[in-house]
mmCIF file of C-alpha atoms in Angstrom:
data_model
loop_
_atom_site.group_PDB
_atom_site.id
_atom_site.type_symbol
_atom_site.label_atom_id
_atom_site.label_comp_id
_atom_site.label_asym_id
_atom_site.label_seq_id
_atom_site.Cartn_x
_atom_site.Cartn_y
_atom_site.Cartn_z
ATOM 1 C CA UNK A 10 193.929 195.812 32.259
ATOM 2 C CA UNK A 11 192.750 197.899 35.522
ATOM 3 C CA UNK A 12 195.775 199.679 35.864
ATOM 4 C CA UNK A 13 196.032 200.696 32.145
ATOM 5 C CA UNK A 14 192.442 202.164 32.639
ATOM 6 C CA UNK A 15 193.318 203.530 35.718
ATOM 7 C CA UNK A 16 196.266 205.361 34.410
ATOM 8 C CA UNK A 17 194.786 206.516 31.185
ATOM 9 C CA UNK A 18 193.800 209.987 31.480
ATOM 10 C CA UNK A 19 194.227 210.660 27.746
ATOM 11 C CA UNK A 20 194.900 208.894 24.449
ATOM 12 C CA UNK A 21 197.597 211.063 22.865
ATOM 13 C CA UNK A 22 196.415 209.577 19.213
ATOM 14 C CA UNK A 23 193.026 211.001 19.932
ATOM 15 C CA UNK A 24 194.051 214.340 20.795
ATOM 16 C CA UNK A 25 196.727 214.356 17.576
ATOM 17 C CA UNK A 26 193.617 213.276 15.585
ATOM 18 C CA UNK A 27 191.262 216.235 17.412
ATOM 19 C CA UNK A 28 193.660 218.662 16.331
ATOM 20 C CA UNK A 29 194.156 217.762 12.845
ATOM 21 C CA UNK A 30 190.205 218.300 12.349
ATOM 22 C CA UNK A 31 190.134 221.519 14.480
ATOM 23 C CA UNK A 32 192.804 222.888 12.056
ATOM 24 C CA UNK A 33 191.776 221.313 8.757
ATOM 25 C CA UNK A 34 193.830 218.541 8.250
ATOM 26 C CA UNK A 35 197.999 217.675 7.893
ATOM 27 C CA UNK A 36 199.871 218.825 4.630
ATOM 28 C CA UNK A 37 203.112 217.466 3.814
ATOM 29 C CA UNK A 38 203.748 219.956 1.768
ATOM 30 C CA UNK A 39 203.791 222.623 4.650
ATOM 31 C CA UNK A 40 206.029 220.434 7.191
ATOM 32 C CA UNK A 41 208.267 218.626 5.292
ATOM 33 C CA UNK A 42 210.826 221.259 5.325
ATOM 34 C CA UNK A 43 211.792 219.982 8.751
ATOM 35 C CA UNK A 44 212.993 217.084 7.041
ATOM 36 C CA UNK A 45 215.360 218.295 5.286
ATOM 37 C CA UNK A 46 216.606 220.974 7.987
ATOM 38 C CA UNK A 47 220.020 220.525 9.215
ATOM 39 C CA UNK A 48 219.541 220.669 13.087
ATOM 40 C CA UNK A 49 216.543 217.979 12.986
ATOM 41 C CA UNK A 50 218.940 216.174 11.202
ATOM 42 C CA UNK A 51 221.643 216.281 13.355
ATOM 43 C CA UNK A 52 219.699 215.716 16.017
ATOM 44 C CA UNK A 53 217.897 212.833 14.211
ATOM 45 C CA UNK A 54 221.197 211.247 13.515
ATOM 46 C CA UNK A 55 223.430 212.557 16.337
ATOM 47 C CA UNK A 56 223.737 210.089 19.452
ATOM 48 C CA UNK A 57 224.661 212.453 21.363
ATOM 49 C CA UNK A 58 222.196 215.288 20.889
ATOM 50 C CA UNK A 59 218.979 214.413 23.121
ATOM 51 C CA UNK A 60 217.073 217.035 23.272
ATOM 52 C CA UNK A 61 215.226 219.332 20.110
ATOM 53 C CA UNK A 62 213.565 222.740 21.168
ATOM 54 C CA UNK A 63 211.432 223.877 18.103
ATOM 55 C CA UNK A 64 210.056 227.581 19.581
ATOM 56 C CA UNK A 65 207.915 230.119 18.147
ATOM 57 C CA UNK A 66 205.101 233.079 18.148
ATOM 58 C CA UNK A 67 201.506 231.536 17.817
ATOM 59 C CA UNK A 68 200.467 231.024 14.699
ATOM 60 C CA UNK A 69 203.720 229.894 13.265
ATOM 61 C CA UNK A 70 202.928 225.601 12.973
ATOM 62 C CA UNK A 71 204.503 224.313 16.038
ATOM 63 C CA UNK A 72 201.568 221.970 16.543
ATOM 64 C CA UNK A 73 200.922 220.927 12.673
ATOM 65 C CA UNK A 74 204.997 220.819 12.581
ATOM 66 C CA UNK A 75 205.042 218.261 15.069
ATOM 67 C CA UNK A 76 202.255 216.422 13.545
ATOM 68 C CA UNK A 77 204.115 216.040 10.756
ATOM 69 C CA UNK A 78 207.348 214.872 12.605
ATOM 70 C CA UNK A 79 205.122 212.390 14.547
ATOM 71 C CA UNK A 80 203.671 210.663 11.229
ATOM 72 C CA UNK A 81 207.324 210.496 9.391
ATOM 73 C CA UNK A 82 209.065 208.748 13.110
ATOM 74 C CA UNK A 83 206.342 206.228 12.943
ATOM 75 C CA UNK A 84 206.941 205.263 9.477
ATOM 76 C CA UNK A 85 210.079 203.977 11.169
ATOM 77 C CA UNK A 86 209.229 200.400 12.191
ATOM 78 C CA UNK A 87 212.017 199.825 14.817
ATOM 79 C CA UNK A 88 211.178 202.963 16.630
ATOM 80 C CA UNK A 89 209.090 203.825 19.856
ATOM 81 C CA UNK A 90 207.569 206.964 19.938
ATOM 82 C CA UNK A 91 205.000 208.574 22.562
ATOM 83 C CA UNK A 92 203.727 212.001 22.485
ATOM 84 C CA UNK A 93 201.560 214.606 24.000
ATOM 85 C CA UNK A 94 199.537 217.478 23.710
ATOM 86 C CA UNK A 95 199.842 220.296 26.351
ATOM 87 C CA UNK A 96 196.847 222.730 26.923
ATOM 88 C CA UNK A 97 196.243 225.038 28.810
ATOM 89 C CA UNK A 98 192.653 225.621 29.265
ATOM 90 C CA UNK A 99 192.259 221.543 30.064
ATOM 91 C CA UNK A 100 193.165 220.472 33.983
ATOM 92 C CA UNK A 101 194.378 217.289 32.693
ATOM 93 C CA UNK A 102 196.600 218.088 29.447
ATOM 94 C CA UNK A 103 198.333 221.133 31.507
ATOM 95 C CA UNK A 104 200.309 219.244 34.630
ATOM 96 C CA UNK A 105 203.251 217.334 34.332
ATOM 97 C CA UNK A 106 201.538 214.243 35.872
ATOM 98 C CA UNK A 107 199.219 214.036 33.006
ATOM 99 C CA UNK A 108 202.163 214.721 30.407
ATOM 100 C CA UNK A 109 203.599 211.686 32.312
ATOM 101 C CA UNK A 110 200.555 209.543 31.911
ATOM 102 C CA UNK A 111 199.938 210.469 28.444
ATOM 103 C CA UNK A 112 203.407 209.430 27.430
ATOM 104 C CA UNK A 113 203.695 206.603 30.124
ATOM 105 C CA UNK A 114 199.947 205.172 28.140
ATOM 106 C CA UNK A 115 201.126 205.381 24.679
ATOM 107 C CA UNK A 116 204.591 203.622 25.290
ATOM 108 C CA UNK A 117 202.826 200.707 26.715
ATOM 109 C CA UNK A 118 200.371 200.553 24.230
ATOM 110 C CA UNK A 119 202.849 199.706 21.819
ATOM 111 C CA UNK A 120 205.188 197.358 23.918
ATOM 112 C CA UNK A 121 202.897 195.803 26.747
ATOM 113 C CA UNK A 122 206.191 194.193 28.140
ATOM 114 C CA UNK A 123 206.571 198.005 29.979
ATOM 115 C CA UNK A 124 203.472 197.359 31.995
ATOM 116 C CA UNK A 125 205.369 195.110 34.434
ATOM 117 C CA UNK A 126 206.760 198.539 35.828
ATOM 118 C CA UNK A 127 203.535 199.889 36.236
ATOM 119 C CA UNK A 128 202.048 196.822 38.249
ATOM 120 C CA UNK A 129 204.785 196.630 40.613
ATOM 121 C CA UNK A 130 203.219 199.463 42.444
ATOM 122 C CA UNK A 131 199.763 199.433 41.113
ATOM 123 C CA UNK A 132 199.665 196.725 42.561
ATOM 124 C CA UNK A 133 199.626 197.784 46.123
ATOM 125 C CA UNK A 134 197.881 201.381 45.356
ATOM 126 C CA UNK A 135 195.583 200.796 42.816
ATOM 127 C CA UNK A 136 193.990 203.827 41.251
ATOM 128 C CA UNK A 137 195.240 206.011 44.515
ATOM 129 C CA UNK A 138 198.431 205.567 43.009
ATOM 130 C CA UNK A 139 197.323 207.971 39.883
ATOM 131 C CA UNK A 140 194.737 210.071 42.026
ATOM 132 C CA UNK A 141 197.614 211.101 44.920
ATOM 133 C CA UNK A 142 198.622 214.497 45.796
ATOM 134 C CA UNK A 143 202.343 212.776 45.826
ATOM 135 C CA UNK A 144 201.588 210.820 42.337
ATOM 136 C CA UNK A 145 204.510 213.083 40.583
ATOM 137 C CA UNK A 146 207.154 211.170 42.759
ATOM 138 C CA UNK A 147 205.801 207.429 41.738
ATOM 139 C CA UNK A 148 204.996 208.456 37.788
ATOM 140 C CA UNK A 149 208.550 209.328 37.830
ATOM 141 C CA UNK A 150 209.820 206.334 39.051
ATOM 142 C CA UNK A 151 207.962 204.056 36.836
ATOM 143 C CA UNK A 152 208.625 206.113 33.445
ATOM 144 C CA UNK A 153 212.627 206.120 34.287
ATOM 145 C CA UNK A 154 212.272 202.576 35.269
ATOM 146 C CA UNK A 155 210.548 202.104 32.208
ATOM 147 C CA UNK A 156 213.210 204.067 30.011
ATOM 148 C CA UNK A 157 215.746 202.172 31.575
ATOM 149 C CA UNK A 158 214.259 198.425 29.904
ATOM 150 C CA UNK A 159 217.053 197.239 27.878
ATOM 151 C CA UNK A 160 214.274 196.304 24.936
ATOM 152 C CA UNK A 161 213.500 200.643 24.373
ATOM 153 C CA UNK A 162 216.666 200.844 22.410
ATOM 154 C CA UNK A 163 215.192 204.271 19.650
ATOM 155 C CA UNK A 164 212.748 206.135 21.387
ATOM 156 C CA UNK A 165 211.499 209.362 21.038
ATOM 157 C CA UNK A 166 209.409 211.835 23.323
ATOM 158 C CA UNK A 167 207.455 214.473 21.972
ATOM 159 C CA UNK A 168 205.904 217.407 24.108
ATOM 160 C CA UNK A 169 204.162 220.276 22.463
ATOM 161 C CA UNK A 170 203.411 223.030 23.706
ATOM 162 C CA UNK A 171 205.100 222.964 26.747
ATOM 163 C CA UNK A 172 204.848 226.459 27.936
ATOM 164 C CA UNK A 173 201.152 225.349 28.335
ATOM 165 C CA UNK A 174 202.220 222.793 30.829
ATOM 166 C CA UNK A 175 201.054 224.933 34.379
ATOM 167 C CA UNK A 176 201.590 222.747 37.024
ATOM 168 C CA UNK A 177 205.241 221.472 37.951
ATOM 169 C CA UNK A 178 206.774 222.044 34.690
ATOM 170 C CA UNK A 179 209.873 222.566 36.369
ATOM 171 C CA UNK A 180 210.203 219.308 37.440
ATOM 172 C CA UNK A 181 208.849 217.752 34.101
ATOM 173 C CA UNK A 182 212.130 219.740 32.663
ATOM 174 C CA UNK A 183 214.386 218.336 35.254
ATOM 175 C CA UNK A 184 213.028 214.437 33.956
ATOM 176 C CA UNK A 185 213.478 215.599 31.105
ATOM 177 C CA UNK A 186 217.131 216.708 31.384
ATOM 178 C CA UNK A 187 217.608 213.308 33.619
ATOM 179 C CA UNK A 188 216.517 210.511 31.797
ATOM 180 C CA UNK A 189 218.327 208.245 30.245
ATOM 181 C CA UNK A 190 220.750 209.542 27.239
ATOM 182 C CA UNK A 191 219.512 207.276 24.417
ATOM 183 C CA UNK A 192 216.435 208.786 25.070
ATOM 184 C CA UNK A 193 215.613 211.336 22.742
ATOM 185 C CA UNK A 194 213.085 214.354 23.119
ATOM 186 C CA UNK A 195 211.490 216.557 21.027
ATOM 187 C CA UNK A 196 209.685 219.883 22.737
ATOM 188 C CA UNK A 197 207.706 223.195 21.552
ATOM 189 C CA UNK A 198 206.974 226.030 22.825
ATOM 190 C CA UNK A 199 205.845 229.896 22.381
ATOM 191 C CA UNK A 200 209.041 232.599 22.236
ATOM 192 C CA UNK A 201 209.132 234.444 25.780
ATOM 193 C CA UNK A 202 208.799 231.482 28.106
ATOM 194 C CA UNK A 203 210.922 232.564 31.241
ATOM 195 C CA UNK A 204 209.974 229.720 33.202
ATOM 196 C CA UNK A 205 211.293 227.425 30.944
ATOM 197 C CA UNK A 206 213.396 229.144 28.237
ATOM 198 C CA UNK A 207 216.361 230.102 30.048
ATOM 199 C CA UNK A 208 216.380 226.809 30.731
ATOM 200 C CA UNK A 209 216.435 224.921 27.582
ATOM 201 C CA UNK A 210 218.943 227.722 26.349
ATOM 202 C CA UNK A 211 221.414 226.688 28.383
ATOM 203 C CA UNK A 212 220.683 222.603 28.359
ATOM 204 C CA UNK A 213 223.802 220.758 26.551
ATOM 205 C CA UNK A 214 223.175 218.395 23.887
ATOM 206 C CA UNK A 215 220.441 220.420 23.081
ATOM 207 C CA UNK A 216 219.296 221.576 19.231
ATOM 208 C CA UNK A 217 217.596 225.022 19.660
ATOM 209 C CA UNK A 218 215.317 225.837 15.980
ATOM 210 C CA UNK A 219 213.372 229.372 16.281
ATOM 211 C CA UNK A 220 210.948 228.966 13.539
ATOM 212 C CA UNK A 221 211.458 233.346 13.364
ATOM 213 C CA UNK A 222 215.236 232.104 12.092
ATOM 214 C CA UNK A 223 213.873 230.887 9.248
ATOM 215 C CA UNK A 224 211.165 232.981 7.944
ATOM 216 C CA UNK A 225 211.297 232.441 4.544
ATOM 217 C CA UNK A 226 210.588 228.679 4.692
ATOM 218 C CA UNK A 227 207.837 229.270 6.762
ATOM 219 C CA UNK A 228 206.368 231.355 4.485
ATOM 220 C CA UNK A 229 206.866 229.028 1.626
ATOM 221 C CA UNK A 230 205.115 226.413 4.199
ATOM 222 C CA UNK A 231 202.509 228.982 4.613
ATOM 223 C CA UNK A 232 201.841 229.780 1.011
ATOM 224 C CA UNK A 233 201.757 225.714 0.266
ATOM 225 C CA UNK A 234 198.929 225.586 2.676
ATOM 226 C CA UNK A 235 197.007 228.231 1.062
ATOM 227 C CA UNK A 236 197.018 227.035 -2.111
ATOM 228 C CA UNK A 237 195.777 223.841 -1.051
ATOM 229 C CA UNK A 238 192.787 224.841 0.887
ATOM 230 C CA UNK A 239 191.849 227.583 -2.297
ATOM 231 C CA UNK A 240 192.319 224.450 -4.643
ATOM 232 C CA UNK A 241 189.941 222.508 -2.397
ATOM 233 C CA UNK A 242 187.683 225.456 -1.795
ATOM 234 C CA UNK A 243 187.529 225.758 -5.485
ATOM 235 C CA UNK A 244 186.787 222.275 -6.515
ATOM 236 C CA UNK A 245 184.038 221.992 -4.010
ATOM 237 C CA UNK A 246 182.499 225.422 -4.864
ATOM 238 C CA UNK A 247 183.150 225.310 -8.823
ATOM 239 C CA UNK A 248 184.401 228.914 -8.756
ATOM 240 C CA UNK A 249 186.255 230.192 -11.970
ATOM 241 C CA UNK A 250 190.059 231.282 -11.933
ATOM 242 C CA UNK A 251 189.473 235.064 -11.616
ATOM 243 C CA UNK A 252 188.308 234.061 -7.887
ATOM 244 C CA UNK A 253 190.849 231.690 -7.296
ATOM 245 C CA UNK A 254 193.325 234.479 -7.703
ATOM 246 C CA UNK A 255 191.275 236.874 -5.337
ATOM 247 C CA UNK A 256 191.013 234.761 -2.715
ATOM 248 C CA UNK A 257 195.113 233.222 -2.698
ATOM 249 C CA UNK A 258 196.147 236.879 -2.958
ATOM 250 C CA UNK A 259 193.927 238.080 -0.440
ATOM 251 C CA UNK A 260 195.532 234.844 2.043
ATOM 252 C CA UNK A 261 198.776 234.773 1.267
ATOM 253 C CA UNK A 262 199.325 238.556 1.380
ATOM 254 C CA UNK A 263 197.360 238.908 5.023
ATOM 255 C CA UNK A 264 199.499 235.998 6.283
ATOM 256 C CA UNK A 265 202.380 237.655 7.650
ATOM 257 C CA UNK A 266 203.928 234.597 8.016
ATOM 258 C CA UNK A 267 201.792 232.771 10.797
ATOM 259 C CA UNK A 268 199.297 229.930 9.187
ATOM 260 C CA UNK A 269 196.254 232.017 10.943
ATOM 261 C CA UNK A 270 194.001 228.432 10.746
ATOM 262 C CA UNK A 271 190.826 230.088 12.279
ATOM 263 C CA UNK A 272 191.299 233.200 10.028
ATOM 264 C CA UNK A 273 191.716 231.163 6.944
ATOM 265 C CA UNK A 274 188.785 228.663 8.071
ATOM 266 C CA UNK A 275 186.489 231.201 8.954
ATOM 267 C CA UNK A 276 187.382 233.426 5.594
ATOM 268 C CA UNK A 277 187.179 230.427 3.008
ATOM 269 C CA UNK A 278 183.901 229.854 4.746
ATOM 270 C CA UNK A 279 181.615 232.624 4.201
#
C-alpha cells in the first residue's frame, strides 16, 4: 500500500540482519544467559513491570544481547514484537520519528488490521504526513491508537541503543513512559547517559540490568564467543592445536571483558 511505502523509512529486520554480518554472526551461547537472569524474568513474567533498561560501556553486547532476546520472543507464536536500531551517525535511525516509524512498520507488517490507524490520516496528508516538521505529534497519535487495538494483547518494544537517539529523545521517553501498561518495552543504552539516565532510574515498574553488575557472566559470554570464532578460524585454516591455544589465550586474555568484534575480526584475519 502507498502509505506503508510512504511510512517506511527502514525495515528493522534488515538492519538486525546488517548487524549480525557486520559483527560476525549471533551465538546462543554468548546471550543466553539473559534467559535465565532473574530480572528479565521477572520482567518477562511480571504484568506489572513494563519497562527493561539493559545499560552498559561499549563493547559489552548490548546490541548482540538484544539480538538474541529478539530471536527467543519471536519463537513465541502469540506474541507481537517490533524493534529498532538507533544510530547515530544515520539521520534517519537517530530521531524519535524514525524510531516511531520503524516500530510503527514492523507492527503492521505482522498484523495488517493496524493499518486502519494509519489511513485515517494518511488519508488526508499523504506522504506530508511522514515528511512534516510537526510529524512527531501525528506518529504519536497513530502508534498509541494503535497500542490501544484490543487484538495487541503481548507485545513487546525493543529500542537499542537509545542514547544514540539525537533528536527528541525526550519525548520518545515520555511515549514511552505513557503508553499503554500491557505494553511492554525493552531499551539499551551506554552507562553515562544524562539525558536519559536519570530518567529511566527513577521510572516505576522499571527493571534496571547494568551488564558491569554482572561481570563474570559476561566474561563467560565473552570467552564462549572466542572459542567459537578460533574453532571456526581453525577449521577453515587447518591450523594445529599449538595455534589454537595461542590465538584463544591471546583473545580471551586482551578481552577485558568487552566482546571487542572489530579487534577480534580484524586479529583472526591477518
Amino acid at each position: 500500500m502507498r502509505c506503508l511505502k510512504h511510512l517506511y523509512v527502514t525495515d528493522p529486520r534488515d538492519d538486525k540482519q546488517r548487524i549480525l554480518e557486520t559483527k560476525g554472526g549471533l551465538l546462543k551461547g554468548a546471550y543466553c544467559w539473559i534467559l535465565k537472569n532473574d530480572r528479565f524474568q521477572r520482567f518477562r513474567d511480571d504484568p506489572q513491570s513494563r519497562l527493561l533498561w539493559i545499560k552498559g560501556d561499549p563493547g559489552k553486547g548490548k546490541t548482540m544481547l538484544l539480538c538474541g532476546i529478539i530471536d527467543e520472543l519471536e519463537k513465541e507464536s502469540a506474541k507481537r514484537l517490533s524493534y529498532f536500531f538507533c544510530q547515530a551517525t544515520e539521520a534517519q535511525l537517530s530521531s524519535a520519528t524514525g524510531v516511531l516509524r520503524g516500530l510503527i512498520y514492523l507492527l503492521i507488517i505482522q498484523q495488517p488490521s493496524l493499518i486502519s490507524y494509519l489511513r485515517a490520516k494518511y488519508d488526508t496528508q499523504e506522504e506530508k504526513l511522514f515528511e512534516s516538521i510537526n510529524a512527531w505529534v501525528p506518529l504519536t497519535d497513530i502508534f498509541m491508537d494503535m497500542l490501544n487495538d484490543p487484538a495487541l494483547e503481548d507485545v513487546v518494544l525493543i529500542v537499542d541503543a537509545l542514547d544514540e537517539c539525537k533528536t527528541k529523545h525526550s519525548e520518545l521517553l515520555y511515549f514511552i513512559f505513557k503508553s499503554p501498561s500491557h505494553i511492554k518495552w525493552i531499551v539499551s543504552s551506554r552507562n553515562h547517559c544524562p539525558d536519559i539516565g536519570p530518567r529511566l532510574r527513577n521510572a516505576t515498574h522499571t527493571a534496571k540490568l547494568c551488564l558491569e553488575d554482572i561481570e563474570s557472566t559476561i566474561c563467560e559470554a565473552v570467552d564462549v564467543y572466542i572459542r567459537h570464532k578460533v574453532d571456526q578460524l581453525i577449521c577453515e585454516e587447518n591450523y594445529d592445536d599449538k595455534i589454537r591455544y595461542a590465538v584463544q589465550h591471546y583473545l580471551m586474555s586482551h578481552a577485558n571483558g568487552t566482546f571487542l568484534w572489530q579487534d577480534l575480526i580484524n586479529f583472526m584475519s591477518e
